[in-house]
Short mmCIF file of C-alpha atoms in Angstrom, two decimals:
data_model
loop_
_atom_site.label_atom_id
_atom_site.label_comp_id
_atom_site.label_asym_id
_atom_site.label_seq_id
_atom_site.Cartn_x
_atom_site.Cartn_y
_atom_site.Cartn_z
CA MET H 1 24.55 5.43 14.29
CA ARG H 2 28.39 5.84 13.91
CA TYR H 3 30.10 4.59 10.80
CA ILE H 4 31.58 1.86 12.71
CA GLU H 5 28.44 0.67 13.93
CA TRP H 6 26.89 0.67 10.47
CA ILE H 7 29.76 -1.07 9.03
CA VAL H 8 29.66 -3.99 11.71
CA MET H 9 25.97 -4.45 11.68
CA PHE H 10 26.16 -4.52 7.78
CA ALA H 11 28.72 -7.23 7.83
CA VAL H 12 26.64 -8.95 10.49
CA ALA H 13 23.58 -8.62 7.70
CA GLY H 14 26.01 -9.70 5.30
CA LEU H 15 26.81 -13.01 7.18
CA GLY H 16 22.88 -13.47 7.70
CA ILE H 17 22.35 -13.14 3.84
CA ALA H 18 25.32 -15.94 3.16
CA LEU H 19 23.98 -18.25 5.99
CA ALA H 20 20.43 -18.08 4.62
CA ASN H 21 21.66 -18.51 1.07
CA PHE H 22 23.65 -21.51 2.14
CA VAL H 23 20.93 -23.48 4.58
CA GLY H 24 18.30 -22.67 2.08
CA PHE H 25 19.45 -22.86 -1.30
CA ASP H 26 22.88 -24.63 -1.05
CA VAL H 27 24.95 -21.79 -2.51
CA GLY H 28 28.28 -21.66 -0.85
CA PHE H 29 29.76 -18.60 1.10
CA LEU H 30 32.42 -17.86 -1.52
CA ASP H 31 29.75 -17.81 -4.37
CA SER H 32 27.66 -15.68 -2.54
CA LEU H 33 30.40 -13.00 -1.41
CA PRO H 34 30.66 -10.94 -4.61
CA GLY H 35 26.80 -10.16 -4.57
CA ILE H 36 26.79 -9.68 -0.71
CA LEU H 37 29.74 -7.19 -1.10
CA ILE H 38 28.03 -5.23 -3.68
CA LEU H 39 24.66 -4.84 -1.64
CA LEU H 40 26.44 -4.03 1.47
CA GLY H 41 28.57 -1.62 -0.61
CA ILE H 42 25.44 0.17 -2.12
CA SER H 43 23.85 0.33 1.48
CA LEU H 44 27.18 1.80 3.03
CA VAL H 45 27.22 4.69 0.45
CA ALA H 46 23.45 5.02 0.86
CA VAL H 47 24.19 5.67 4.73
CA MET H 48 26.97 7.97 3.76
CA ILE H 49 24.61 9.89 1.33
CA SER H 50 21.80 10.26 4.04
CA LYS H 51 24.40 11.50 6.59
CA ILE H 52 25.77 14.27 4.07
CA VAL H 53 22.84 15.31 2.01
CA PRO H 54 20.48 17.59 4.15
CA LEU H 55 17.34 16.17 2.39
CA LYS H 56 15.45 13.78 4.75
CA LEU H 57 14.95 10.86 2.78
CA PRO H 58 14.61 7.26 4.08
CA ILE H 59 17.83 5.54 3.61
CA VAL H 60 16.14 2.67 2.00
CA ALA H 61 15.19 5.05 -0.68
CA TYR H 62 18.90 5.81 -1.39
CA CYS H 63 19.66 2.04 -1.39
CA SER H 64 17.23 1.63 -4.02
CA ILE H 65 17.94 4.44 -6.31
CA LEU H 66 21.65 3.59 -6.14
CA GLY H 67 20.94 -0.31 -6.90
CA LEU H 68 18.93 0.87 -10.11
CA LEU H 69 21.80 3.14 -11.25
CA VAL H 70 24.65 0.59 -10.88
CA ALA H 71 22.40 -1.86 -12.71
CA CYS H 72 20.95 0.22 -15.50
CA PRO H 73 21.96 0.12 -18.93
CA VAL H 74 24.45 3.03 -19.16
CA SER H 75 26.48 1.56 -16.13
CA PRO H 76 29.71 0.14 -16.87
CA VAL H 77 29.65 -2.40 -14.18
CA ARG H 78 26.01 -3.73 -15.07
CA GLU H 79 27.00 -7.19 -16.31
CA GLY H 80 29.09 -7.83 -13.33
CA VAL H 81 26.67 -6.58 -10.67
CA ILE H 82 23.74 -8.41 -12.07
CA GLU H 83 25.35 -11.83 -12.35
CA ALA H 84 26.98 -11.55 -8.82
CA VAL H 85 23.70 -10.48 -7.07
CA ASN H 86 21.51 -12.92 -9.05
CA LYS H 87 23.42 -15.62 -6.98
CA ILE H 88 21.54 -14.26 -3.96
CA ASN H 89 18.43 -15.77 -3.96
CA PHE H 90 15.44 -13.37 -3.43
CA THR H 91 14.23 -14.33 0.14
CA ALA H 92 17.80 -14.96 1.52
CA PRO H 93 18.10 -11.67 2.82
CA LEU H 94 14.73 -11.60 4.31
CA THR H 95 15.03 -14.20 6.83
CA MET H 96 17.23 -11.76 9.15
CA VAL H 97 14.81 -8.85 8.67
CA GLY H 98 11.96 -11.49 10.02
CA ALA H 99 14.20 -12.22 12.86
CA PHE H 100 14.86 -8.51 13.77
CA ALA H 101 11.13 -7.58 13.02
CA GLY H 102 9.76 -10.22 15.25
CA ILE H 103 12.20 -9.55 18.15
CA SER H 104 11.09 -5.71 17.65
CA ILE H 105 7.39 -6.36 17.90
CA SER H 106 7.75 -9.27 20.55
CA ASP H 107 6.49 -6.88 23.28
CA GLN H 108 3.17 -6.07 21.43
CA ILE H 109 1.46 -9.64 21.68
CA LYS H 110 -0.58 -8.65 24.72
CA SER H 111 -1.58 -5.46 23.26
CA PHE H 112 -2.49 -7.19 19.81
CA LEU H 113 -4.73 -9.82 21.66
CA LYS H 114 -6.46 -6.81 23.63
CA GLN H 115 -7.37 -5.39 19.91
CA GLY H 116 -10.20 -7.57 19.90
CA TRP H 117 -11.63 -9.17 16.47
CA LYS H 118 -12.85 -6.10 15.26
CA MET H 119 -9.71 -4.00 15.04
CA ILE H 120 -8.10 -7.24 13.12
CA ILE H 121 -10.95 -7.07 10.60
CA VAL H 122 -10.40 -3.62 10.14
CA GLY H 123 -6.67 -4.44 9.78
CA VAL H 124 -7.08 -7.08 7.21
CA LEU H 125 -9.66 -4.73 5.34
CA VAL H 126 -6.89 -1.81 5.45
CA MET H 127 -4.31 -3.99 3.87
CA THR H 128 -6.78 -5.59 1.39
CA GLY H 129 -7.92 -2.10 0.39
CA THR H 130 -4.40 -0.58 -0.07
CA PHE H 131 -3.41 -3.63 -2.20
CA LEU H 132 -6.56 -3.93 -4.35
CA GLY H 133 -6.95 -0.25 -4.99
CA SER H 134 -3.50 -0.17 -6.39
CA VAL H 135 -4.04 -3.40 -8.48
CA LEU H 136 -6.97 -2.21 -10.10
CA ILE H 137 -5.55 1.27 -11.25
CA ALA H 138 -2.35 -0.42 -12.52
CA GLN H 139 -4.50 -2.99 -14.41
CA LEU H 140 -6.41 -0.15 -15.90
CA VAL H 141 -3.53 2.12 -16.79
CA LEU H 142 -1.05 -0.78 -18.19
CA SER H 143 -4.10 -1.87 -20.38
CA LEU H 144 -4.88 1.92 -21.59
CA THR H 145 -1.13 2.71 -22.30
CA ASN H 146 -0.63 -0.82 -24.04
CA ALA H 147 2.40 -1.67 -21.63
CA ILE H 148 0.65 -5.28 -21.24
CA MET V 1 24.86 20.82 10.14
CA LYS V 2 22.98 19.41 12.99
CA LYS V 3 24.83 17.11 15.22
CA GLU V 4 23.96 13.49 15.10
CA THR V 5 23.04 12.16 18.57
CA PHE V 6 23.68 8.49 19.19
CA ILE V 7 21.70 5.84 21.27
CA TYR V 8 24.83 4.26 22.56
CA PRO V 9 27.82 6.02 24.09
CA SER V 10 30.10 3.92 22.24
CA PHE V 11 30.40 1.16 19.69
CA LYS V 12 31.26 -1.21 22.23
CA ALA V 13 28.28 -0.45 24.58
CA ARG V 14 26.08 -1.35 21.32
CA MET V 15 27.62 -4.68 20.99
CA LYS V 16 27.20 -5.52 24.61
CA ASN V 17 23.45 -4.72 24.37
CA GLU V 18 23.01 -6.22 21.09
CA TYR V 19 25.09 -9.38 20.85
CA ARG V 20 22.38 -11.66 22.07
CA ILE V 21 20.01 -10.36 19.25
CA ILE V 22 22.74 -10.97 16.66
CA LEU V 23 23.36 -14.55 17.75
CA ALA V 24 19.72 -15.30 18.07
CA ALA V 25 19.02 -14.01 14.33
CA PHE V 26 21.72 -16.53 13.11
CA LEU V 27 20.17 -19.48 15.15
CA PHE V 28 16.64 -18.26 13.68
CA ILE V 29 18.13 -18.16 9.98
CA VAL V 30 19.57 -21.67 10.34
CA ILE V 31 16.44 -22.97 11.67
CA ALA V 32 13.85 -21.05 9.15
CA ASP V 33 16.06 -21.58 5.86
CA PHE V 34 16.44 -25.29 7.09
CA ILE V 35 12.49 -25.72 7.33
CA GLY V 36 12.33 -23.45 3.64
CA GLN V 37 9.53 -22.61 1.61
CA ILE V 38 6.09 -24.57 2.40
CA GLU V 39 2.90 -24.23 0.03
CA VAL V 40 -0.33 -24.91 1.39
CA PRO V 41 -3.48 -24.98 -1.18
CA VAL V 42 -6.10 -22.71 0.07
CA GLY V 43 -9.03 -22.42 -2.39
CA PRO V 44 -8.25 -21.11 -5.70
CA GLY V 45 -4.96 -19.63 -4.46
CA LYS V 46 -2.16 -20.95 -2.08
CA LEU V 47 -0.53 -19.80 0.98
CA ILE V 48 3.11 -19.73 0.50
CA LEU V 49 5.06 -19.94 3.92
CA PHE V 50 8.66 -18.59 3.64
CA PRO V 51 11.51 -18.73 6.14
CA ILE V 52 10.84 -14.95 6.89
CA PHE V 53 7.49 -15.97 8.44
CA TYR V 54 9.07 -18.63 10.86
CA ALA V 55 12.00 -16.18 11.77
CA LEU V 56 9.35 -13.56 12.64
CA ILE V 57 7.26 -16.08 14.69
CA LEU V 58 10.62 -17.02 16.41
CA GLY V 59 11.40 -13.59 17.06
CA ILE V 60 7.79 -12.98 18.51
CA ILE V 61 7.76 -16.06 20.95
CA SER V 62 11.30 -15.01 22.39
CA GLY V 63 10.45 -11.73 23.65
CA PRO V 64 9.64 -10.56 26.94
CA GLU V 65 5.71 -11.45 26.90
CA ILE V 66 6.25 -15.38 25.84
CA LEU V 67 9.66 -16.78 26.39
CA LYS V 68 11.30 -13.91 28.08
CA PHE V 69 14.77 -14.80 26.33
CA PHE V 70 14.97 -10.94 25.27
CA LYS V 71 14.46 -8.10 27.72
CA THR V 72 12.64 -4.93 26.86
CA LYS V 73 15.83 -2.79 26.04
CA GLU V 74 16.69 -5.68 23.58
CA VAL V 75 13.36 -5.29 21.79
CA LYS V 76 13.97 -1.60 21.42
CA ALA V 77 17.34 -2.17 19.84
CA ALA V 78 16.03 -4.92 17.35
CA SER V 79 13.69 -2.32 15.81
CA GLY V 80 16.78 -0.29 14.76
CA LEU V 81 18.44 -3.66 13.36
CA VAL V 82 15.56 -4.12 11.15
CA ILE V 83 16.42 -0.99 9.04
CA VAL V 84 20.27 -2.26 8.75
CA ALA V 85 19.00 -5.95 7.73
CA ILE V 86 16.50 -4.36 5.02
CA CYS V 87 19.17 -2.15 3.35
CA PRO V 88 20.58 -4.74 1.32
CA PHE V 89 17.51 -6.38 0.56
CA ILE V 90 16.37 -3.27 -1.05
CA ALA V 91 19.51 -2.47 -2.78
CA LYS V 92 19.00 -6.00 -4.73
CA LEU V 93 15.93 -4.92 -5.57
CA GLY V 94 16.94 -1.62 -6.86
CA ILE V 95 19.45 -3.65 -8.95
CA ASN V 96 16.35 -5.81 -10.41
CA ALA V 97 14.87 -2.45 -11.20
CA GLY V 98 17.94 -1.38 -12.96
CA ALA V 99 18.35 -4.63 -14.74
CA SER V 100 14.52 -4.57 -15.87
CA LEU V 101 14.62 -0.54 -16.54
CA GLU V 102 12.85 -1.08 -19.72
CA THR V 103 9.82 -2.79 -18.24
CA VAL V 104 9.79 -0.05 -15.53
CA ILE V 105 9.99 2.83 -17.91
CA SER V 106 7.07 1.36 -20.14
CA ALA V 107 5.00 0.96 -16.96
CA GLY V 108 5.86 4.52 -16.06
CA PRO V 109 2.47 6.02 -16.18
CA ALA V 110 0.84 3.02 -14.21
CA LEU V 111 3.27 3.08 -11.54
CA LEU V 112 2.68 6.71 -10.71
CA LEU V 113 -0.99 6.63 -10.98
CA GLN V 114 -1.39 3.35 -8.91
CA GLU V 115 -0.15 5.14 -5.86
CA ILE V 116 -3.44 6.56 -5.65
CA GLY V 117 -4.94 3.18 -5.44
CA ASN V 118 -3.25 3.11 -1.77
CA LEU V 119 -6.19 5.26 -0.83
CA GLY V 120 -8.50 2.12 -1.60
CA THR V 121 -8.15 1.30 2.16
CA ILE V 122 -10.18 4.37 2.87
CA PHE V 123 -13.04 3.18 0.65
CA LEU V 124 -12.90 -0.20 1.78
CA ALA V 125 -12.06 -0.23 5.71
CA LEU V 126 -13.81 2.85 6.83
CA PRO V 127 -17.58 2.08 5.90
CA PHE V 128 -16.75 -1.44 7.73
CA ALA V 129 -15.07 0.00 10.63
CA LEU V 130 -18.01 2.29 11.18
CA LEU V 131 -20.45 -0.74 10.63
CA LEU V 132 -18.37 -2.42 13.46
CA GLY V 133 -19.29 0.64 15.80
CA MET V 134 -15.93 2.53 15.81
CA LYS V 135 -16.08 6.08 15.80
CA ARG V 136 -12.95 8.57 15.52
CA GLU V 137 -10.45 5.96 15.83
CA ALA V 138 -11.52 4.63 12.42
CA ILE V 139 -10.24 7.92 10.73
CA GLY V 140 -6.68 6.90 12.16
CA ALA V 141 -7.31 3.32 11.55
CA THR V 142 -8.17 3.41 7.98
CA HIS V 143 -6.62 6.44 6.60
CA SER V 144 -3.43 4.71 5.23
CA ILE V 145 -1.48 1.30 5.65
CA ASN V 146 -0.55 2.81 9.10
CA ARG V 147 3.18 1.91 9.01
CA GLU V 148 5.75 3.89 11.37
CA SER V 149 5.75 7.13 9.35
CA ASN V 150 1.81 7.52 9.28
CA LEU V 151 1.63 6.55 13.05
CA ALA V 152 3.97 9.23 13.95
CA LEU V 153 2.15 11.59 11.73
CA VAL V 154 -1.36 10.81 13.11
CA THR V 155 0.08 11.20 16.60
CA ASN V 156 1.54 14.56 15.59
CA MET V 157 -1.62 15.91 14.21
CA PHE V 158 -4.05 14.52 16.64
CA GLY V 159 -2.23 14.31 19.69
CA PRO V 160 -0.94 11.03 21.43
CA ASP V 161 -4.28 10.75 23.60
CA SER V 162 -6.65 11.17 20.96
CA PRO V 163 -9.20 8.31 19.41
CA GLU V 164 -7.50 8.79 16.18
CA THR V 165 -3.99 7.93 17.37
CA ARG V 166 -5.50 5.07 19.17
CA GLY V 167 -7.05 3.50 15.98
CA SER V 168 -3.77 4.27 14.12
CA LEU V 169 -1.77 2.50 16.71
CA SER V 170 -4.03 -0.48 16.72
CA ILE V 171 -3.80 -0.96 13.17
CA TYR V 172 -0.12 -0.76 13.28
CA VAL V 173 0.06 -3.71 16.00
CA VAL V 174 -2.23 -5.76 13.92
CA GLY V 175 -0.25 -4.86 10.71
CA GLY V 176 3.08 -6.00 12.46
CA MET V 177 1.41 -9.34 13.65
CA VAL V 178 -0.51 -10.52 10.61
CA GLY V 179 0.56 -8.39 8.05
CA THR V 180 3.48 -10.30 6.75
CA ILE V 181 1.58 -13.18 6.40
CA TYR V 182 -1.49 -11.88 5.17
CA PHE V 183 -0.10 -9.67 2.53
CA GLY V 184 1.50 -12.66 0.52
CA PHE V 185 -1.71 -14.54 0.86
CA LEU V 186 -3.63 -11.67 -0.49
CA ALA V 187 -1.51 -11.31 -3.45
CA THR V 188 -1.63 -15.08 -4.49
CA MET V 189 -5.45 -14.96 -3.99
CA THR V 190 -5.65 -11.87 -5.91
CA ALA V 191 -3.53 -13.69 -8.49
CA ALA V 192 -5.65 -16.68 -8.67
CA ILE V 193 -8.58 -14.67 -9.83
CA GLY V 194 -6.83 -14.62 -12.88
CA PHE V 195 -7.90 -11.17 -14.18
CA PHE V 196 -4.66 -9.19 -13.12
CA HIS V 197 -1.60 -9.05 -15.02
CA PRO V 198 1.58 -10.06 -12.92
CA TYR V 199 3.09 -6.45 -13.32
CA ALA V 200 -0.08 -4.87 -11.77
CA LEU V 201 0.22 -7.38 -8.98
CA GLY V 202 3.96 -6.42 -8.78
CA MET V 203 3.46 -2.94 -8.22
CA ALA V 204 0.58 -3.09 -6.20
CA SER V 205 2.81 -4.91 -3.50
CA GLY V 206 4.71 -1.42 -2.87
CA VAL V 207 2.68 0.18 -0.55
CA GLY V 208 5.19 1.76 1.80
CA ALA V 209 6.18 -1.00 3.97
CA GLY V 210 9.30 -2.87 3.16
CA ILE V 211 8.45 -6.09 4.88
CA LEU V 212 4.67 -6.47 3.54
CA MET V 213 6.18 -5.59 0.01
CA ALA V 214 8.78 -8.32 0.68
CA SER V 215 6.13 -10.79 1.70
CA SER V 216 3.73 -10.27 -1.41
CA VAL V 217 6.80 -10.18 -4.04
CA ALA V 218 8.25 -13.47 -2.55
CA SER V 219 4.53 -14.95 -2.95
CA LEU V 220 4.00 -13.48 -6.53
CA THR V 221 7.31 -14.63 -7.81
CA ALA V 222 6.75 -18.15 -6.74
CA VAL V 223 3.42 -17.92 -8.65
CA TYR V 224 4.99 -16.64 -11.84
CA PRO V 225 8.74 -17.70 -11.84
CA ASP V 226 9.30 -16.55 -15.30
CA MET V 227 8.33 -13.06 -14.48
CA ALA V 228 10.03 -12.82 -11.19
CA ALA V 229 12.69 -10.15 -12.16
CA GLN V 230 10.03 -7.84 -13.75
CA ILE V 231 7.50 -8.41 -10.92
CA SER V 232 10.20 -7.41 -8.17
CA ALA V 233 11.57 -4.57 -10.34
CA LEU V 234 8.05 -3.13 -10.47
CA ALA V 235 7.44 -3.52 -6.83
CA SER V 236 10.62 -2.05 -5.74
CA THR V 237 9.97 1.10 -7.59
CA SER V 238 6.48 1.45 -6.62
CA GLU V 239 7.78 0.77 -3.05
CA THR V 240 10.27 3.61 -3.44
CA ILE V 241 7.70 5.77 -4.96
CA SER V 242 5.53 5.17 -2.04
CA GLY V 243 8.19 5.63 0.43
CA LEU V 244 9.00 8.96 -0.89
CA THR V 245 5.34 10.30 -1.33
CA GLY V 246 3.39 8.24 1.18
CA ILE V 247 3.60 10.83 4.05
CA TYR V 248 2.56 13.77 1.83
CA VAL V 249 -0.39 11.77 0.37
CA ALA V 250 -1.55 10.90 3.89
CA ILE V 251 -1.19 14.92 4.85
CA PHE V 252 -2.77 16.14 1.89
CA VAL V 253 -5.24 13.46 0.50
CA GLY V 254 -5.50 10.60 3.01
CA ILE V 255 -6.37 12.17 6.29
CA PRO V 256 -8.57 15.00 4.87
CA LEU V 257 -10.39 12.47 2.73
CA THR V 258 -10.87 10.20 5.52
CA LYS V 259 -12.18 12.96 7.86
CA LYS V 260 -14.58 14.07 5.25
CA LEU V 261 -15.96 10.72 4.39
CA TYR V 262 -16.27 9.87 8.15
CA GLU V 263 -18.46 13.24 8.64
CA VAL V 264 -20.92 12.03 5.81
CA LEU V 265 -20.99 8.32 6.74
CA GLU V 266 -20.90 8.22 10.51
CA PRO V 267 -24.49 9.53 11.28
CA ARG V 268 -25.84 7.00 8.58
CA PHE V 269 -24.14 3.87 10.15
CA ALA V 270 -24.85 5.25 13.77
CA LYS V 271 -28.43 5.16 12.78
CA LEU V 272 -28.11 1.85 11.02
CA ARG V 273 -26.75 0.61 14.64
CA HIS V 274 -29.52 2.69 16.53
CA GLU V 275 -26.62 4.28 18.17
CA PRO V 276 -26.07 8.02 18.88
CA SER V 277 -24.17 9.74 16.10
CA GLU V 278 -20.64 11.14 17.22
CA VAL V 279 -20.69 13.65 14.49
CA LEU V 280 -24.40 15.10 15.06
CA THR V 281 -23.58 15.03 18.83
CA ARG V 282 -20.56 17.12 18.34
CA ARG V 283 -22.30 19.41 16.21
CA GLN V 284 -25.10 19.89 18.34
CA ASN V 285 -22.74 20.74 21.37
CA GLU V 286 -20.80 23.19 18.83
CA GLU V 287 -24.15 24.87 18.07
CA LYS V 288 -25.23 24.91 21.83
CA GLY V 289 -21.51 26.30 22.46
CA LYS V 290 -22.32 29.18 19.70
CA VAL V 291 -25.65 30.06 21.24
CA GLU V 292 -24.28 30.42 24.69
CA GLU V 293 -21.59 32.73 23.89
CA ALA V 294 -23.94 34.89 22.01
#
């Protein structure tokens, strides 16, 4: 994607977040704006890094690391960033993700129904096993290291 | 540096193809967030429905197989837009992680080691898949949570027409359709057992699939509102680690381990089901081949 495509699409995503934050949580557009600009700024820098750095990491990995850096205790902008972004409710950015994700799998319904009940059971067990395996080890290690 | 290839000849071409998707997404947001969060008690836990689910369902039904509002080329375009929309969300989670850095650091050893737990799918799902009569497709199906990168890897390793790839693709489709809702439900049900610390549940949510993690964390923060910041911080850190290491874990551990277990377990389950064993038949054929060569 060209930069102009990223920028306009991020602006669209920002509008989506503002809309969800307003309809779902009564937070006005102007109150959401600083937080949204920070999130979009981080996302755009992440895109730039992924275009420049030859290392093939997913863009979301850069988003996550950059977010952590701007909000970590040594960051000079920490307080302002955290305060602004806290105005964006946790699920507000997700509604648009759901809309796009739904459209993107909308041509798989027939294929899904053809899988039959066995594959659906196995799929549910795959997710269950992945989650339970992690939570068991996490609980064990957290207790052993006295982190909880 | 390799020159980037673009899907669209120009920015205008992209907008022309995608404006309907964007307008629909805004409409879905208004509808979905107007409905808001709904909690349904189920047994000891609860199923918490979030606007993301309604938007997902609205998206699915508006596609070419039901309401036919979107054409196939728009469906393809939408999967690119998922990445755009999820970037600011992941940035927000990164900020949460930075804000709760102490919690993240004190949970460091647990965060790293629990990644191994993602292999739990193999031990739980593979035996059941074999019990249900699946053969080599079980290897692709159960080696990992089977999101995009895993599907690409399995296709690459076993070939596009292999049973392994069929299995991986099946779970990819099933995960896309039911995963978002099920994963959140799974998290609240596990929380309802009361044994696991919310931190452990938070980090288990990061499995290398952003939308599943989001669903699980949204549910967990609704159950433990006081620990919302720490839960999402741990989940996002775990998700980032999974995103970075997932593919290597699958290549060097997940797939070899699943194959090995399959070779051991498949003959036993075949016997249990009174069916010929795929592994034993293959070995016999290989033996015969060797004898004939000699």
